[in-house]
Coordinates of C-alpha atoms and ligand atoms in Angstrom, one line a residue:
M8 CA 163.1 -49.8 33.8
K9 CA 165.9 -50.4 31.4
G10 CA 166.9 -47.3 29.4
K11 CA 164.9 -44.9 31.6
V12 CA 166.7 -42.1 33.3
E13 CA 165.2 -39.9 36.0
F14 CA 166.8 -37.3 38.2
L15 CA 165.8 -35.6 41.4
Y16 CA 165.3 -31.8 41.3
L17 CA 165.9 -29.9 44.5
S18 CA 165.1 -26.2 44.9
R19 CA 166.8 -23.9 47.5
Q20 CA 163.6 -24.2 49.6
D21 CA 163.8 -28.0 49.4
I22 CA 167.4 -27.9 50.6
E23 CA 166.6 -25.5 53.4
N24 CA 163.8 -27.8 54.6
L25 CA 166.2 -30.7 55.0
G26 CA 167.7 -29.1 58.1
I27 CA 171.3 -30.3 57.3
S28 CA 173.6 -29.4 60.2
M29 CA 176.8 -27.3 59.7
K30 CA 178.6 -30.1 61.6
E31 CA 177.8 -32.6 58.9
V32 CA 178.9 -30.2 56.2
I33 CA 182.2 -29.5 57.9
E34 CA 182.9 -33.2 58.2
A35 CA 182.1 -33.7 54.5
V36 CA 184.3 -30.7 53.5
E37 CA 187.2 -31.9 55.7
K38 CA 187.0 -35.3 53.9
S39 CA 187.1 -33.6 50.5
F40 CA 190.2 -31.6 51.6
R41 CA 191.9 -34.8 52.7
E42 CA 191.2 -36.6 49.4
H43 CA 192.4 -33.5 47.5
G44 CA 195.6 -33.5 49.7
L45 CA 196.2 -37.2 49.0
K46 CA 195.8 -36.4 45.2
R47 CA 193.0 -39.0 44.9
V48 CA 190.6 -36.7 43.0
Q49 CA 190.0 -35.5 39.5
M50 CA 189.4 -31.7 39.5
P51 CA 190.7 -29.6 36.7
P52 CA 191.0 -25.8 37.4
K53 CA 187.6 -24.2 36.9
P54 CA 187.2 -22.4 33.6
G55 CA 185.1 -19.3 33.5
V56 CA 183.4 -17.0 31.0
H57 CA 182.6 -13.3 31.6
S58 CA 179.6 -11.8 30.0
R59 CA 179.8 -8.5 32.0
P60 CA 182.5 -6.6 33.8
N61 CA 183.4 -8.1 37.3
A62 CA 181.1 -11.0 36.6
F63 CA 181.9 -14.7 36.2
I64 CA 180.3 -18.0 35.5
H65 CA 182.4 -21.0 36.3
A66 CA 182.2 -24.7 35.4
M67 CA 183.4 -26.8 38.3
P68 CA 183.6 -30.6 37.5
A69 CA 185.0 -33.1 40.0
Y70 CA 185.2 -36.8 40.8
V71 CA 186.2 -38.2 44.2
P72 CA 186.5 -42.0 43.7
Q73 CA 186.8 -42.9 47.4
L74 CA 183.3 -41.5 48.0
E75 CA 181.9 -42.2 44.5
A76 CA 181.0 -38.5 44.2
L77 CA 180.9 -37.2 40.7
G78 CA 179.4 -34.1 39.1
M79 CA 179.7 -30.5 38.1
K80 CA 178.6 -27.1 39.5
W81 CA 177.7 -24.3 37.0
V82 CA 177.8 -21.2 39.2
S83 CA 177.7 -17.4 38.5
G84 CA 178.8 -14.4 40.5
Y85 CA 177.2 -11.2 39.0
P86 CA 177.3 -7.9 40.9
Q87 CA 174.5 -6.6 38.7
A88 CA 172.2 -9.4 39.8
R89 CA 171.5 -7.5 43.0
K90 CA 169.8 -4.7 41.0
Y91 CA 167.2 -7.3 40.0
G92 CA 166.7 -8.5 43.6
L93 CA 168.8 -11.7 42.9
P94 CA 171.7 -13.0 44.9
Y95 CA 175.3 -12.5 43.7
I96 CA 175.9 -16.2 43.6
M97 CA 173.5 -18.5 41.7
G98 CA 173.5 -21.7 39.7
L99 CA 173.1 -25.4 39.5
L100 CA 174.8 -28.5 40.8
I101 CA 174.5 -31.7 38.8
L102 CA 175.4 -35.1 40.3
N103 CA 176.2 -38.0 38.0
D104 CA 176.3 -41.8 38.4
P105 CA 180.1 -42.8 38.3
E106 CA 179.2 -46.0 36.5
T107 CA 177.0 -44.7 33.6
G108 CA 177.5 -41.0 33.7
A109 CA 173.7 -40.5 34.0
P110 CA 172.6 -37.5 36.0
Y111 CA 170.7 -38.4 39.1
C112 CA 170.2 -35.1 40.8
V113 CA 170.1 -31.4 39.8
M114 CA 169.9 -28.9 42.6
E115 CA 170.1 -25.1 43.3
C116 CA 173.7 -24.5 44.3
G117 CA 173.7 -21.1 46.0
L118 CA 172.9 -22.5 49.4
E119 CA 175.2 -25.5 49.0
T120 CA 178.0 -23.1 48.0
A121 CA 177.5 -20.8 51.0
M122 CA 177.4 -23.8 53.4
R123 CA 180.5 -25.5 52.0
T124 CA 182.4 -22.2 51.8
G125 CA 181.7 -21.6 55.5
A126 CA 182.7 -25.2 56.2
A127 CA 186.1 -24.7 54.3
S128 CA 186.9 -21.8 56.7
A129 CA 185.9 -23.9 59.7
V130 CA 188.3 -26.6 58.5
A131 CA 191.0 -24.0 58.0
F132 CA 190.4 -22.7 61.5
K133 CA 190.9 -26.3 63.0
Y134 CA 194.3 -26.6 61.4
L135 CA 195.6 -23.1 61.2
A136 CA 194.3 -20.9 64.0
K137 CA 196.3 -20.2 67.1
E138 CA 195.3 -21.8 70.3
N139 CA 192.6 -20.0 72.2
A140 CA 191.7 -17.8 69.2
E141 CA 188.6 -16.0 70.4
N142 CA 188.2 -12.7 68.4
L143 CA 186.7 -13.0 65.0
A144 CA 186.3 -10.2 62.3
I145 CA 184.0 -10.6 59.3
I146 CA 184.2 -8.0 56.6
G147 CA 181.5 -8.1 53.9
L148 CA 178.2 -9.1 55.3
G149 CA 176.2 -10.7 52.5
E150 CA 175.3 -14.3 52.1
Q151 CA 178.8 -15.7 52.6
G152 CA 179.4 -13.5 55.6
R153 CA 176.3 -15.1 57.3
W154 CA 177.4 -18.7 56.7
Q155 CA 181.0 -18.0 57.7
L156 CA 179.7 -17.0 61.1
I157 CA 177.5 -20.1 61.4
A158 CA 180.4 -22.3 60.4
L159 CA 183.0 -20.7 62.6
N160 CA 180.7 -20.9 65.6
E161 CA 180.9 -24.7 65.3
V162 CA 184.6 -24.9 65.7
M163 CA 185.7 -21.6 67.5
D164 CA 184.9 -20.5 71.0
I165 CA 184.0 -17.0 69.9
K166 CA 184.3 -14.3 72.5
Q167 CA 183.2 -11.6 70.1
V168 CA 182.8 -11.1 66.4
K169 CA 183.3 -7.6 65.0
V170 CA 181.5 -7.1 61.7
Y171 CA 181.8 -4.4 59.0
D172 CA 180.1 -3.8 55.7
I173 CA 180.7 -0.8 53.5
V174 CA 176.9 -0.6 53.1
K175 CA 175.4 0.5 56.5
E176 CA 172.0 -1.1 55.8
A177 CA 173.6 -4.4 55.0
Q178 CA 175.5 -4.2 58.3
D179 CA 172.4 -3.4 60.3
K180 CA 170.4 -6.2 58.7
Y181 CA 173.2 -8.7 59.4
V182 CA 173.4 -7.8 63.1
K183 CA 169.7 -8.1 63.5
E184 CA 169.3 -11.4 61.6
M185 CA 172.4 -13.1 62.9
S186 CA 171.8 -12.2 66.5
E187 CA 168.6 -14.3 66.2
K188 CA 170.5 -17.2 64.6
V189 CA 173.7 -17.5 66.7
D190 CA 174.4 -17.0 70.3
V191 CA 177.5 -14.8 69.8
N192 CA 178.4 -11.3 70.8
I193 CA 178.1 -9.4 67.4
I194 CA 179.6 -6.0 67.4
P195 CA 179.2 -3.7 64.4
T196 CA 182.1 -1.4 63.7
E197 CA 182.5 2.0 61.9
S198 CA 185.4 0.8 59.8
A199 CA 187.1 -2.4 58.6
K200 CA 190.3 -1.4 60.5
E201 CA 188.3 -1.3 63.8
A202 CA 187.0 -4.8 63.2
I203 CA 190.4 -6.3 62.1
I204 CA 192.9 -4.7 64.5
D205 CA 192.4 -7.0 67.4
A206 CA 191.1 -10.1 65.5
D207 CA 192.7 -13.5 65.8
V208 CA 190.8 -14.6 62.7
V209 CA 189.9 -12.2 59.8
I210 CA 187.3 -13.3 57.2
T211 CA 186.7 -11.2 54.2
A212 CA 183.6 -11.9 52.1
C213 CA 183.4 -8.8 50.0
S214 CA 182.0 -8.6 46.4
E215 CA 184.5 -9.1 43.6
D216 CA 184.6 -5.4 42.7
V217 CA 186.4 -4.7 46.0
K218 CA 189.6 -2.7 45.8
P219 CA 192.6 -3.7 48.1
F220 CA 192.2 -2.0 51.4
I221 CA 193.6 -4.2 54.2
E222 CA 196.9 -2.8 55.5
K223 CA 199.8 -4.9 56.8
D224 CA 199.8 -3.0 60.2
W225 CA 196.1 -3.9 60.9
L226 CA 197.0 -7.6 61.2
K227 CA 198.3 -8.7 64.6
E228 CA 200.7 -11.5 65.5
G229 CA 199.2 -14.9 65.2
V230 CA 196.4 -13.8 62.9
L231 CA 194.7 -16.2 60.5
C232 CA 193.4 -14.5 57.4
L233 CA 190.7 -16.2 55.4
P234 CA 189.9 -14.3 52.3
L235 CA 187.0 -15.5 50.2
E236 CA 187.7 -13.3 47.2
L237 CA 191.3 -14.4 46.5
N238 CA 193.8 -11.6 46.7
L239 CA 191.4 -8.7 46.1
A240 CA 190.8 -7.2 49.6
Y241 CA 194.4 -7.2 50.8
K242 CA 197.1 -4.7 49.8
D243 CA 200.3 -6.4 48.4
E244 CA 202.4 -5.4 51.5
A245 CA 199.8 -7.2 53.7
I246 CA 199.9 -10.5 51.7
F247 CA 203.7 -10.4 51.4
S248 CA 204.2 -9.8 55.1
M249 CA 202.6 -13.2 56.0
D250 CA 204.7 -16.0 57.4
K251 CA 202.7 -18.7 55.7
I252 CA 200.6 -18.6 52.5
I253 CA 198.2 -21.5 52.0
V254 CA 195.7 -22.0 49.2
D255 CA 193.2 -24.7 48.5
D256 CA 194.5 -25.5 45.0
W257 CA 197.5 -23.8 43.6
P258 CA 197.0 -24.5 39.8
Q259 CA 193.4 -23.2 40.1
T260 CA 194.5 -20.2 42.2
L261 CA 197.2 -19.3 39.5
E262 CA 194.5 -19.3 36.8
H263 CA 192.4 -16.8 38.7
V264 CA 195.4 -14.7 39.9
K265 CA 196.1 -14.1 36.2
L266 CA 192.6 -12.5 35.8
T267 CA 193.1 -10.1 38.8
G268 CA 196.6 -9.2 37.7
R269 CA 197.7 -9.1 41.4
K270 CA 200.2 -11.5 42.9
I271 CA 200.2 -14.1 45.6
P272 CA 203.6 -15.4 46.9
E273 CA 204.4 -19.1 46.2
P274 CA 202.3 -21.0 48.8
Y275 CA 203.8 -23.0 51.6
A276 CA 201.1 -25.7 51.1
E277 CA 197.7 -26.5 49.9
L278 CA 195.2 -26.9 52.8
G279 CA 194.4 -30.5 51.8
E280 CA 198.1 -31.4 52.3
I281 CA 197.9 -30.1 55.8
V282 CA 194.6 -31.9 56.5
A283 CA 196.1 -35.1 55.1
G284 CA 199.1 -34.8 57.5
K285 CA 201.7 -34.3 54.7
K286 CA 202.8 -30.9 56.1
P287 CA 202.3 -29.2 59.5
G288 CA 199.8 -26.4 59.7
R289 CA 200.4 -23.7 62.3
E290 CA 203.7 -24.2 64.1
D291 CA 203.6 -21.5 66.7
D292 CA 201.2 -18.8 68.1
K293 CA 203.1 -16.0 66.4
E294 CA 202.8 -17.0 62.8
K295 CA 200.7 -14.8 60.6
I296 CA 198.9 -17.2 58.2
W297 CA 196.9 -16.2 55.1
D298 CA 194.8 -19.1 53.7
S299 CA 192.8 -18.5 50.5
N300 CA 190.1 -21.0 49.8
Y301 CA 188.9 -20.0 46.4
G302 CA 186.5 -22.9 46.3
L303 CA 187.0 -26.6 45.3
A304 CA 184.6 -28.5 43.1
V305 CA 185.4 -31.6 45.3
H306 CA 183.6 -29.9 48.2
D307 CA 180.5 -29.4 45.9
V308 CA 180.2 -33.0 44.8
I309 CA 180.6 -34.4 48.3
V310 CA 178.3 -31.9 50.0
G311 CA 175.9 -32.3 47.0
K312 CA 175.8 -36.0 47.6
L313 CA 175.1 -35.5 51.3
I314 CA 172.2 -33.2 50.4
Y315 CA 170.9 -35.7 47.8
E316 CA 171.0 -38.6 50.3
K317 CA 169.1 -36.6 52.9
A318 CA 166.5 -35.6 50.3
V319 CA 165.9 -39.2 49.2
K320 CA 165.6 -40.3 52.9
K321 CA 163.0 -37.6 53.6
G322 CA 161.2 -37.9 50.2
V323 CA 161.9 -34.3 49.3
G324 CA 162.2 -32.9 45.7
I325 CA 160.6 -33.6 42.3
K326 CA 161.5 -36.4 40.1
L327 CA 162.0 -35.5 36.4
V328 CA 162.3 -37.7 33.4
L329 CA 165.4 -37.3 31.3
M330 CA 164.6 -40.1 28.9
Ligands
NAD402 N1 185.9 -18.9 48.0 C1 184.7 -19.4 47.7 O1 184.6 -20.6 47.6 C2 183.6 -18.5 47.5 C3 182.3 -19.0 47.4 C4 181.2 -18.1 47.2 C5 181.5 -16.8 47.1 N2 182.8 -16.3 47.3 C6 183.1 -14.9 47.2 O2 182.6 -14.3 48.4 C7 182.4 -13.0 48.2 C8 181.0 -12.6 48.8 O3 180.0 -13.3 48.2 P1 178.4 -13.1 48.7 O4 177.7 -14.1 48.0 O5 178.4 -13.0 50.1 O6 178.1 -11.7 48.1 P2 177.1 -10.6 48.6 O7 176.8 -9.7 47.5 O8 175.9 -11.3 49.2 O9 177.9 -9.8 49.8 C9 179.0 -9.1 49.6 C10 179.0 -8.0 50.6 O10 180.3 -7.3 50.6 C11 180.1 -5.9 50.9 N3 181.3 -5.2 50.5 C12 181.8 -4.9 49.3 N4 182.9 -4.2 49.3 C13 183.2 -4.1 50.6 C14 184.2 -3.4 51.4 N5 185.3 -2.8 50.8 N6 184.2 -3.5 52.7 C15 183.2 -4.1 53.4 N7 182.1 -4.7 52.7 C16 182.2 -4.7 51.4 C17 178.9 -5.6 50.1 O11 178.3 -4.4 50.5 C18 178.0 -6.9 50.3 O12 177.2 -6.7 51.5 C19 182.5 -12.8 46.7 O13 183.7 -12.2 46.4 C20 182.4 -14.1 46.1 O14 183.0 -14.3 44.9 C21 183.8 -17.2 47.4

């Protein structure tokens, strides 16, 4: 009806019930990296406000014309939320019609964020890991740490994954739950060093109150480091000892580096430029590569659209009237 606007509301449970495969999410995220690398997107650096120490809430708008994906994520990361039994990352993703601007979908964004962040690491693995990389380390075993393993398992032939969390119960719970979800040899370690020292790929997914602890000497030749928390978990000497620094978006990274007060060397490339074929990724098996994917809004609108289309096909969600 003319003048009427309705949007589909999807809860986390609705999205879980859709059974979207990680393979589909990785494909969508790879496309969004390519569009970003070809500079065919609109995506201003995400602004944030901070109502509590160590907490953020970010606005993440994006438009990808090639895929007609438009929208904005409004996402929080609050360490204190855990005290209330809530996840660290929460929020909403809104999708808008590129012709009229009308919102057509509003969804819970924690699950989408975890899936697309896992997928971003999987894309990085495809372009930046050394050949036959088989040993994985995951440090920080919360929500992201779970989805990182699910995503890496799609693209990496994992011989073993060594896992460490500073909280012993979190580590035990992770090993139990993830052993039921993925067919991978999961080895809990007593320290972060023990997990990292023989790893070909190191993923850190620690909460944002983490202090730098990763030493230069723990990182072996040919390593690929994938920090989810920007430059917070690595000591300066470790970051500055890398052969290649790659980020997902340099202007956005610079904005957030200002907040942490810690430095990152000028990057060799943005990951999208490598995915788009503008620059080579890994050039030999000895290079140490550090690739920080701090999170792109273009991933959210593309993965969000994928979720929406599945939901419509399956008749999932509640329709709400805007006007
Ligand atoms: N790059 C992105 O796109 C993106 C997206 C989502 C979240 N993140 C970041 O990922 C990180 C993890 O988020 P989450 O949702 O999984 O949080 P979470 O609270 O579910 O898990 C964080 C885990 O890290 C552990 N931890 C903290 N300090 C540690 C240390 N020094 N050594 C080992 N473990 C440690 C905590 O005990 C906890 O289990 C956060 O920094 C978040 O901001 C990044």
